[in-house]
Short mmCIF file of C-alpha atoms in Angstrom, two decimals:
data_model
loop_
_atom_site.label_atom_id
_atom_site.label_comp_id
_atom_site.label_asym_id
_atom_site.label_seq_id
_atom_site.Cartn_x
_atom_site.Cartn_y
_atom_site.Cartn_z
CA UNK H 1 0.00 0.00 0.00
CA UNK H 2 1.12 3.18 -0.72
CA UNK H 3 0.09 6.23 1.19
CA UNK H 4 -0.29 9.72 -0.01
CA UNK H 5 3.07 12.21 0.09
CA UNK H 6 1.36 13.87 2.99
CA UNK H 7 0.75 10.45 5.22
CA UNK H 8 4.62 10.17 5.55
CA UNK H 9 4.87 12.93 8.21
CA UNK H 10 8.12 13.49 6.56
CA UNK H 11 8.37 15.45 3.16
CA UNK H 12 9.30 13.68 0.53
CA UNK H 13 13.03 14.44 -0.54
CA UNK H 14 13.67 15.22 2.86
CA UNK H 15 16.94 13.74 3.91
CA UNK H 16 17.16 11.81 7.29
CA UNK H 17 20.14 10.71 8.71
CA UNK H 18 22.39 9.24 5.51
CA UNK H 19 18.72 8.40 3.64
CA UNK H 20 16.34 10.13 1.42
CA UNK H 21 12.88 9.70 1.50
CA UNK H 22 11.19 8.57 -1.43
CA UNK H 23 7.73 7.50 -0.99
CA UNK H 24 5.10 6.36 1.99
CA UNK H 25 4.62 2.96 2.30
CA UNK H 26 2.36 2.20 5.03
CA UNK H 27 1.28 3.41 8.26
CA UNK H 28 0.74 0.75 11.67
CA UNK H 29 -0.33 1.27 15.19
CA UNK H 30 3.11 2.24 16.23
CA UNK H 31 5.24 3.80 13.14
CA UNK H 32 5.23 4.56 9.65
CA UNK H 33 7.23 3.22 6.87
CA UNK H 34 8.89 5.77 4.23
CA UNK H 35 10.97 3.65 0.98
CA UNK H 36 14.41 5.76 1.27
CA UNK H 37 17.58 5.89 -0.96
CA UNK H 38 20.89 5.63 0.83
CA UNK H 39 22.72 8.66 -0.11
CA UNK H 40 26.08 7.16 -0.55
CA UNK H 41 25.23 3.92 -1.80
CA UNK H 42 21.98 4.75 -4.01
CA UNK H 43 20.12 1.81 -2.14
CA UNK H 44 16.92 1.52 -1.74
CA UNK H 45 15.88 0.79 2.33
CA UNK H 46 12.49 1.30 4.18
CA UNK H 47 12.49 3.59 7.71
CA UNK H 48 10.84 3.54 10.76
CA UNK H 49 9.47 6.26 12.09
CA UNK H 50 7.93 6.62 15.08
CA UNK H 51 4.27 8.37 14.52
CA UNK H 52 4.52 12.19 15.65
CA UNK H 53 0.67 11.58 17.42
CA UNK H 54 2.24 9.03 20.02
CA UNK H 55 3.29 10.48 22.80
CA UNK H 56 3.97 7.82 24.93
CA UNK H 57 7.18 6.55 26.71
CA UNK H 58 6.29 2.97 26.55
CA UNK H 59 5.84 3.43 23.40
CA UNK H 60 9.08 4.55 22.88
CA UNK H 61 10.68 2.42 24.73
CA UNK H 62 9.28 -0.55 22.82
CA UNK H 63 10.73 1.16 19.64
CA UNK H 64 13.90 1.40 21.01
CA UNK H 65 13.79 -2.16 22.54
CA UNK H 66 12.83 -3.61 18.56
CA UNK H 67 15.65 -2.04 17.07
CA UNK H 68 18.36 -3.36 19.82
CA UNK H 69 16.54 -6.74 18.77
CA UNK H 70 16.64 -6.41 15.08
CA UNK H 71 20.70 -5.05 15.23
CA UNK H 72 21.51 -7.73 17.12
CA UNK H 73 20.17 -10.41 14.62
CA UNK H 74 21.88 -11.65 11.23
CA UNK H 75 20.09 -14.40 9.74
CA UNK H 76 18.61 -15.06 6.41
CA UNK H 77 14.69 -15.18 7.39
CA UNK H 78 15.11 -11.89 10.09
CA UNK H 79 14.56 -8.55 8.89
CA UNK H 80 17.73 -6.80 9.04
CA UNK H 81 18.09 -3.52 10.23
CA UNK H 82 21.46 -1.07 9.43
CA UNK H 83 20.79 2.75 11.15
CA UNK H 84 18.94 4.48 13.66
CA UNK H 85 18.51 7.88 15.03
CA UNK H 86 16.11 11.12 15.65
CA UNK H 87 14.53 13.12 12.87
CA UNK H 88 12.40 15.86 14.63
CA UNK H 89 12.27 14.67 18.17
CA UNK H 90 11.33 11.17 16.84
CA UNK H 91 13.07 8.07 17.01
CA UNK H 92 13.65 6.19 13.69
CA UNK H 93 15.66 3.13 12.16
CA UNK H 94 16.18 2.14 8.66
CA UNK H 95 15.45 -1.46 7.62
CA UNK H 96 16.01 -3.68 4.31
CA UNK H 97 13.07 -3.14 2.10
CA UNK H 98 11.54 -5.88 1.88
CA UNK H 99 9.23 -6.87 -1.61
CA UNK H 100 6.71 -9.38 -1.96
CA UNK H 101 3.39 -10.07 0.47
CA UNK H 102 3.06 -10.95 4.06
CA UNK H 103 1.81 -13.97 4.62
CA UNK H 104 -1.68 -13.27 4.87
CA UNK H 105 -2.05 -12.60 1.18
CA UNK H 106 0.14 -15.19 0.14
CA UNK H 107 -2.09 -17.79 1.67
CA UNK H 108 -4.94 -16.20 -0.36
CA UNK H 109 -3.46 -16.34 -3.74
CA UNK H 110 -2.26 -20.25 -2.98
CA UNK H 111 -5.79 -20.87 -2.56
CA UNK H 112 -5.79 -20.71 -6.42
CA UNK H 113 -3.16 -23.51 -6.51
CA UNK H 114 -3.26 -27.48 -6.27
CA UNK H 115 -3.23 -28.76 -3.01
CA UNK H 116 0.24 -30.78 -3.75
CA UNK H 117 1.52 -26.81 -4.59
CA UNK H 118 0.31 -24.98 -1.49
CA UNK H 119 1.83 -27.36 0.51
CA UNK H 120 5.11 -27.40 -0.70
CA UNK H 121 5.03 -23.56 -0.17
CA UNK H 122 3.49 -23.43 3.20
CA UNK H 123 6.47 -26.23 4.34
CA UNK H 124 8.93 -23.67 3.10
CA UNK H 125 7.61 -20.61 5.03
CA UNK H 126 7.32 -22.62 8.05
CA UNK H 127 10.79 -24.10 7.77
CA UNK H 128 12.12 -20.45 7.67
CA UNK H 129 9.92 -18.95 10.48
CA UNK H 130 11.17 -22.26 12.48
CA UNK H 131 14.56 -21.66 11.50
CA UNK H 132 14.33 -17.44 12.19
CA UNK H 133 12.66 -18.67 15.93
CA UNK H 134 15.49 -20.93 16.30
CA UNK H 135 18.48 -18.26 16.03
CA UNK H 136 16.40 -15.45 17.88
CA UNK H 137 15.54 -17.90 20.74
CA UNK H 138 18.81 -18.81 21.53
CA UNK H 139 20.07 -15.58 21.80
CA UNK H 140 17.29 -15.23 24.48
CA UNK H 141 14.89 -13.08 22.88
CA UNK H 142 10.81 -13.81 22.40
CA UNK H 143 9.16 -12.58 19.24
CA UNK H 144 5.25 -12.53 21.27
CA UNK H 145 3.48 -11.29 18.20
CA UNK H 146 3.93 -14.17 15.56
CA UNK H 147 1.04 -13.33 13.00
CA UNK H 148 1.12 -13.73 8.71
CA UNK H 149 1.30 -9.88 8.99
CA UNK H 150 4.54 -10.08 10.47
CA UNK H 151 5.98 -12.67 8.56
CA UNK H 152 7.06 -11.22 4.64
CA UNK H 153 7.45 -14.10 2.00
CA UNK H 154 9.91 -12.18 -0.84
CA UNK H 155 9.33 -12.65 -3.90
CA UNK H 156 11.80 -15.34 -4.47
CA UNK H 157 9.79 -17.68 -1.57
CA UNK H 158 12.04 -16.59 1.31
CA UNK H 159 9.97 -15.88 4.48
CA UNK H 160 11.21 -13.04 6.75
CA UNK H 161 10.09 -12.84 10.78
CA UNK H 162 9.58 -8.98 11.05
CA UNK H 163 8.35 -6.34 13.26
CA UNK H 164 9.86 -6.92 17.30
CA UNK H 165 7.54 -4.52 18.29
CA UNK H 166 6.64 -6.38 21.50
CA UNK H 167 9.99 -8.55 21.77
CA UNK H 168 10.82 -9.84 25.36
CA UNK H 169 14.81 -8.84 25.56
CA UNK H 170 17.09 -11.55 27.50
CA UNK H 171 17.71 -10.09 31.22
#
C-alpha cells in the first residue's frame, strides 16, 4: 500500500540521517514506513518512524527495545536492520526493504493452486519462520506477536520474521 506524500509525516526528498525519503509505504499502530535511498550507496531501504501523534514513553521504549533486537540479529529469514537515530524529536531506524506479500495474502493467492503446490510452499515458510525462531531464541529473545502480517514471503519464496515490536529482551 502506498500512502499519499502527505501520510509520511516526513516530506518527501527530505533527507534523514544518511537516507532520502522517497515514498510512503504504510502506516501501523506504532510507526510509519517511508521507501528511502541511501545517499552514498543509491540503495533503496524502508524507515521507521515513530508516529509524531504518540506520545507515549512505553511506546518509545518498545521502539527502542525492537531495534536493539533487530541489530543484534543476522540471519537469512530476520529482517535486518542497518541505522537508527532522531529526525524531529522522533526516534527512527532504517530497515532492508523488503518486496513481496506478508503472509496473509500469500495464503490467499495459494488458494488458487493445487493442493500438492500450497503445501510445498506453506512447508517452506514454516521451515524459515522455524529456523528465524530458532536463532532469535537462543540468543534469548521472544518474538510474542507471531502473525502472517509479520511474517514477509519475498518474492523469491524466502519468508522473513519482522516487526519486534513487542519482543521480550534476555535479562
Amino acid at each position: 500500500m502506498t500512502l499519499s506524500p502527505e501520510s509520511a509525516e516526513i516530506p518527501i526528498g527530505a533527507v534523514v540521517g544518511r537516507y532520502r525519503t522517497l515514498r510512503a509505504l504504510g502506516r501501523g499502530g506504532m510507526a510509519t514506513v517511508i521507501e528511502v535511498e541511501h545517499l552514498d550507496t543509491g540503495e533503496v531501504r524502508a524507515l521507521k518512524l515513530l508516529r509524531g501523534d504518540l506520545e507515549d514513553r512505553e511506546v518509545e521504549e518498545r521502539f527502542r527495545a525492537e531495534f536493539k533486537a533487530l541489530s543484534s540479529l543476522d540471519h537469512p529469514n530476520v529482517l535486518k536492520v542497518f541505522d537508527a537515530g532522531v529526525y524531529d524529536g522522533r526516534a527512527w531506524f532504517v530497515m532492508e526493504r523488503l518486496t513481496g506479500q506478508d503472509l496473509r495474502e500469500a495464503i490467499e493467492d495459494w488458494r488458487q493452486l493445487p493442493p500438492a503446490e500450497r503445501f510445498v510452499l506453506a512447508e517452506a515458510v514454516l521451515t524459515d519462520v522455524a529456523e528465524a525462531l530458532a536463532y532469535i531464541h537462543e540468543r534469548g529473545l521472544v518474538h510474542r506477536d507471531i502473525t502472517p502480517g509479520n511474517i514477509r514471503v519475498t518474492e523469491g519464496g524466502a519468508a522473513k520474521l519482522m516487526d519486534f515490536g513487542v519482543v521480550h529482551l534476555p535479562g
